[in-house]
Coordinates of C-alpha atoms in Angstrom, one line a residue:
Chain A
M1 CA -10.1 -33.7 4.6
E2 CA -11.6 -36.1 1.9
A3 CA -10.4 -35.9 -0.6
L4 CA -7.3 -37.2 1.0
I5 CA -8.3 -39.7 2.8
K6 CA -9.4 -40.9 -0.6
S7 CA -6.0 -40.4 -2.4
I8 CA -4.4 -42.4 -0.1
V9 CA -7.0 -45.7 0.4
K10 CA -8.4 -45.7 -3.5
P11 CA -5.3 -46.7 -4.9
L12 CA -4.4 -50.0 -2.0
V13 CA -8.3 -51.8 -2.4
D14 CA -9.5 -53.7 -5.5
N15 CA -13.2 -52.4 -5.3
P16 CA -12.4 -48.3 -5.4
N17 CA -15.6 -47.0 -6.5
E18 CA -17.4 -48.8 -2.9
I19 CA -15.2 -46.6 -0.9
S20 CA -17.0 -43.9 1.4
V21 CA -16.0 -41.3 3.8
E22 CA -18.9 -39.8 6.7
V23 CA -18.4 -37.0 8.2
K24 CA -19.7 -36.1 11.8
E25 CA -19.3 -33.5 13.7
E26 CA -19.1 -32.2 17.3
A27 CA -18.4 -30.1 19.6
S28 CA -14.6 -31.3 20.2
K29 CA -14.3 -33.3 17.3
V30 CA -14.7 -34.2 13.7
I31 CA -15.7 -37.5 13.0
Y32 CA -14.5 -39.4 9.3
H33 CA -16.3 -42.7 9.3
L34 CA -14.4 -44.2 6.3
T35 CA -16.6 -47.3 4.7
V36 CA -14.8 -50.0 2.2
H37 CA -15.8 -52.8 0.1
S38 CA -15.5 -55.5 2.5
E39 CA -13.2 -57.4 0.6
D40 CA -11.1 -54.5 0.7
V41 CA -11.3 -54.2 4.6
G42 CA -7.6 -56.0 5.3
K43 CA -5.9 -53.8 2.8
V44 CA -7.0 -51.0 4.4
I45 CA -5.9 -52.3 8.0
G46 CA -3.2 -53.7 7.3
K47 CA -0.6 -56.8 9.6
N48 CA -1.6 -55.4 13.9
G49 CA -3.4 -52.0 11.8
R50 CA 0.3 -51.0 10.4
I51 CA -1.4 -49.7 7.5
A52 CA -4.6 -47.8 9.9
K53 CA -1.9 -46.8 11.9
A54 CA 0.0 -45.2 8.4
I55 CA -2.9 -43.7 7.0
R56 CA -4.7 -42.3 10.4
T57 CA -0.5 -40.7 10.8
V58 CA -0.9 -38.8 8.0
V59 CA -4.9 -37.8 7.5
Y60 CA -3.7 -36.4 12.3
A61 CA -0.8 -34.5 10.9
A62 CA -3.1 -32.3 7.8
N63 CA -5.1 -31.5 10.3
T64 CA -3.4 -27.9 11.0
D65 CA -5.9 -25.0 10.8
S66 CA -8.8 -26.9 12.7
K67 CA -9.1 -25.8 16.2
K68 CA -11.2 -29.6 16.6
R69 CA -9.3 -32.6 17.2
I70 CA -10.3 -34.8 14.6
F71 CA -10.3 -39.4 14.2
L72 CA -10.9 -41.1 11.3
D73 CA -12.9 -44.4 11.5
I74 CA -12.2 -47.4 9.8
M75 CA -15.7 -49.8 9.5
Chain B
M1 CA -5.3 -46.4 -19.1
R2 CA -4.0 -44.8 -22.1
Q3 CA -5.1 -45.6 -25.8
V4 CA -5.6 -45.5 -28.9
T5 CA -7.0 -46.8 -31.6
A6 CA -4.5 -46.5 -35.3
S7 CA -5.1 -47.5 -38.3
G8 CA -1.5 -47.3 -41.6
Q9 CA -1.3 -48.7 -44.5
T10 CA 0.2 -51.4 -42.9
V11 CA 0.5 -53.2 -38.9
E12 CA 3.7 -51.2 -38.5
D13 CA 2.3 -48.2 -39.7
A14 CA -0.5 -47.2 -37.6
V15 CA 1.6 -48.7 -34.5
Q16 CA 3.5 -45.3 -35.6
S17 CA 1.4 -43.8 -36.4
A18 CA -0.6 -44.9 -32.4
L19 CA 2.5 -43.8 -31.0
K20 CA 2.5 -40.6 -32.1
Q21 CA -0.2 -39.5 -31.1
L22 CA 0.6 -41.1 -27.3
N23 CA 3.6 -39.3 -27.2
T24 CA 5.9 -43.1 -26.7
T25 CA 8.0 -45.1 -27.2
E26 CA 7.2 -48.7 -28.8
D27 CA 8.7 -50.4 -25.5
Q28 CA 5.8 -48.5 -22.7
V29 CA 2.8 -49.5 -25.1
N30 CA 1.3 -53.1 -25.5
V31 CA 0.0 -52.7 -29.3
E32 CA -3.3 -55.6 -30.5
V33 CA -3.7 -55.4 -34.0
I34 CA -7.1 -55.2 -34.9
D35 CA -7.0 -55.6 -38.7
E36 CA -3.7 -57.2 -40.9
G37 CA -4.3 -54.9 -43.4
K38 CA -4.5 -55.7 -47.1
K39 CA -2.4 -54.9 -50.1
G40 CA -5.1 -54.9 -52.6
I41 CA -4.5 -55.2 -56.7
L42 CA -1.8 -52.5 -57.4
G43 CA -2.5 -50.9 -54.7
L44 CA -6.2 -49.7 -55.6
F45 CA -8.2 -51.7 -55.6
G46 CA -9.7 -54.3 -52.8
S47 CA -6.7 -52.4 -49.8
K48 CA -7.5 -52.6 -46.5
R49 CA -6.1 -50.6 -44.0
A50 CA -4.8 -51.5 -41.2
I51 CA -6.2 -50.8 -38.2
V52 CA -4.0 -51.5 -34.1
K53 CA -4.7 -50.9 -30.7
V54 CA -2.3 -49.5 -29.0
S55 CA -2.1 -48.9 -24.6
V56 CA 0.4 -47.7 -23.0
A57 CA 1.2 -50.1 -20.2
E58 CA 1.4 -49.2 -16.9
N59 CA 4.3 -48.1 -15.4
P60 CA 3.7 -49.8 -11.7
I61 CA 7.1 -47.5 -10.3
Q62 CA 4.8 -44.2 -12.5
L63 CA 1.5 -44.9 -10.5
A64 CA 3.2 -44.9 -7.4
E65 CA 4.7 -41.5 -7.7
D66 CA 1.3 -39.7 -9.5
Y67 CA -0.1 -42.0 -6.0
L68 CA 2.8 -40.0 -3.8
L69 CA 1.6 -37.1 -6.1
N70 CA -2.0 -36.5 -4.7
I71 CA -1.9 -37.8 -1.1
L72 CA 1.2 -34.9 -1.5
T73 CA -1.6 -32.2 -3.4
N74 CA -4.2 -33.2 -1.0
F75 CA -2.2 -33.0 1.7
T76 CA -0.4 -29.7 1.8
E77 CA -2.9 -28.1 -0.5
E78 CA 0.4 -26.9 -2.4
K79 CA 2.3 -27.7 -5.4
V80 CA 5.2 -30.5 -5.0
S81 CA 7.6 -31.8 -7.3
V82 CA 8.8 -35.1 -6.9
E83 CA 12.6 -36.1 -8.4
R84 CA 12.6 -40.4 -8.4
T85 CA 15.8 -43.0 -8.6
V86 CA 16.0 -46.2 -9.5
Q87 CA 18.5 -48.0 -8.1
G88 CA 17.1 -51.8 -8.1
T89 CA 14.9 -52.6 -6.4
S90 CA 14.8 -49.2 -4.1
V91 CA 12.3 -46.0 -5.7
Y92 CA 13.8 -43.0 -3.7
F93 CA 11.7 -40.3 -4.1
E94 CA 12.7 -36.7 -3.3
L95 CA 10.5 -33.7 -2.7
T96 CA 10.5 -30.9 -2.9
G97 CA 8.0 -27.9 -2.0
K98 CA 6.3 -26.3 1.1
H99 CA 5.8 -27.2 4.4
M100 CA 8.2 -29.6 4.4
A101 CA 8.2 -29.6 7.7
M102 CA 4.9 -30.7 7.8
V103 CA 5.0 -33.6 6.1
I104 CA 8.2 -34.9 7.4
G105 CA 6.4 -34.2 10.9
K106 CA 8.5 -35.0 14.9
R107 CA 10.9 -37.4 13.9
G108 CA 9.8 -38.1 10.0
Q109 CA 6.7 -40.1 11.5
T110 CA 4.6 -38.5 9.0
L111 CA 7.5 -38.6 6.0
N112 CA 7.3 -42.4 7.0
A113 CA 3.8 -42.7 7.2
I114 CA 3.5 -41.0 3.3
Q115 CA 6.6 -43.8 2.7
Y116 CA 5.6 -47.0 4.1
L117 CA 1.7 -46.1 2.3
V118 CA 3.8 -46.2 -0.8
Q119 CA 5.4 -49.1 -0.2
I120 CA 2.0 -51.3 0.2
M121 CA 0.4 -49.2 -2.4
L122 CA 3.9 -50.3 -5.4
N123 CA 4.5 -53.6 -3.9
R124 CA 0.9 -54.3 -4.5
K125 CA 1.0 -52.9 -7.8
S126 CA 4.2 -54.5 -9.4
N127 CA 4.9 -58.1 -9.6
E128 CA 8.7 -57.2 -7.8
R129 CA 8.6 -55.9 -4.5
H130 CA 10.4 -52.9 -4.0
Q131 CA 11.5 -50.8 -1.2
V132 CA 10.5 -46.9 -1.1
I133 CA 12.9 -44.4 0.4
V134 CA 10.8 -40.9 0.4
D135 CA 13.5 -38.1 1.5
A136 CA 12.1 -34.3 2.0
E137 CA 14.6 -31.5 2.3
G138 CA 17.3 -33.9 3.1
Y139 CA 15.7 -34.7 6.2
R140 CA 16.8 -38.4 5.5
E141 CA 20.6 -38.1 5.9
R142 CA 20.1 -35.1 8.7
R143 CA 18.4 -37.8 10.4
K144 CA 20.8 -40.4 9.9
Q145 CA 23.6 -37.9 11.0
T146 CA 21.4 -37.4 14.3
L147 CA 21.9 -40.5 15.1
V148 CA 25.1 -41.6 14.2
Q149 CA 26.4 -39.2 16.7
L150 CA 23.5 -40.5 19.7
A151 CA 24.4 -43.8 18.5
H152 CA 28.5 -43.1 19.8
R153 CA 27.4 -40.5 22.4
L154 CA 24.6 -43.6 24.1
A155 CA 27.6 -46.1 23.5
D156 CA 29.8 -44.1 25.8
K157 CA 27.4 -43.2 28.4
A158 CA 26.7 -47.6 28.4
T159 CA 30.5 -48.4 29.0
S160 CA 30.6 -45.9 31.9
I161 CA 27.5 -47.0 33.6
N162 CA 28.2 -50.2 32.7
K163 CA 24.7 -51.4 31.7
H164 CA 22.2 -51.6 29.9
V165 CA 20.9 -48.1 27.8
S166 CA 18.2 -48.9 25.9
L167 CA 16.8 -46.4 22.6
E168 CA 13.4 -44.9 21.8
P169 CA 11.7 -47.2 18.8
M170 CA 12.5 -46.8 15.9
P171 CA 11.6 -48.5 12.5
S172 CA 14.2 -50.7 11.1
F173 CA 15.8 -48.7 8.3
E174 CA 16.8 -45.7 11.9
R175 CA 17.9 -49.1 13.4
K176 CA 20.0 -50.7 11.7
I177 CA 21.2 -46.6 11.4
I178 CA 22.1 -47.5 14.5
H179 CA 23.8 -51.2 14.7
S180 CA 26.0 -49.9 11.8
A181 CA 27.8 -46.7 13.8
L182 CA 28.6 -49.3 16.8
Q183 CA 29.4 -51.9 15.0
D184 CA 33.3 -51.8 15.4
N185 CA 32.9 -50.7 18.9
Q186 CA 34.5 -53.6 21.2
K187 CA 33.7 -51.7 24.7
I188 CA 30.2 -51.8 23.6
E189 CA 27.1 -54.7 21.4
T190 CA 23.8 -53.8 20.4
Y191 CA 21.0 -55.5 19.7
S192 CA 17.3 -55.1 19.4
D193 CA 14.1 -55.5 21.6
G194 CA 10.3 -55.7 21.6
T195 CA 8.1 -56.3 18.7
D196 CA 7.2 -53.5 16.3
P197 CA 5.9 -50.5 16.1
H198 CA 7.8 -50.6 20.0
R199 CA 11.0 -52.1 18.6
H200 CA 14.3 -50.4 19.7
V201 CA 18.2 -50.8 20.2
V202 CA 19.7 -51.7 22.7
I203 CA 23.3 -51.0 23.4
R204 CA 24.8 -53.4 26.5
P205 CA 28.4 -53.6 27.6
S206 CA 30.8 -56.1 26.5
K207 CA 31.5 -59.2 28.2
R208 CA 35.0 -60.2 28.8

């Protein structure tokens, strides 16, 4: 899942080396916390959050085998 | 970016040798001459070989295809293949592989999200603006037929009940299919209402 998130985000930002994904597992959910360089925040969120929404759609759809709900936090 | 440094008797020889190593053609590379070389006396004394640095120019459409493939491989964890068609500024990617139903998602929402991301990425890398269409197993064509049928059915409904009929929110390219399917129907008019992502088509009976 982290590989998927990184593969989506990497080409969208100017500082691909400053992407990090932290995973936090809780009882009923897994939270992926994405951080990018402060100049790149807008590039992963987009106008009205359109890019963030598209990233979430793809990431949530990929979560088939886990029984836990997943969440993607940006910044 | 792939690049090699090559040498040869002349600049031209050096470039040809670099192209062979990169397995590409001259129109797809940038050439930087490091040393033009010298012929030398009688080709024996004081000759210097020409040295060039040749790098493969990054083709934004190729980068977009790699991006798409990379996402899909991580997404399905299976091998997915992409066939690309470029027509003017439109780039069409047709996907084949396992788990395509999962890639398409409910009403194509996953496919549309992937398509949007690839378009953003391509337009970021390219100087021209491109329109990207990502398709899997002929989904776009099937969806178009469904939408055209739906449009005609709801147009009939709007005339028979003589009221406005709203459709569910759709992306712009799907709304366009509805508008163009009904543009010759004199009994109704269509327009779009709301703002994205809730923008939707409304069919209303024409006023006489």
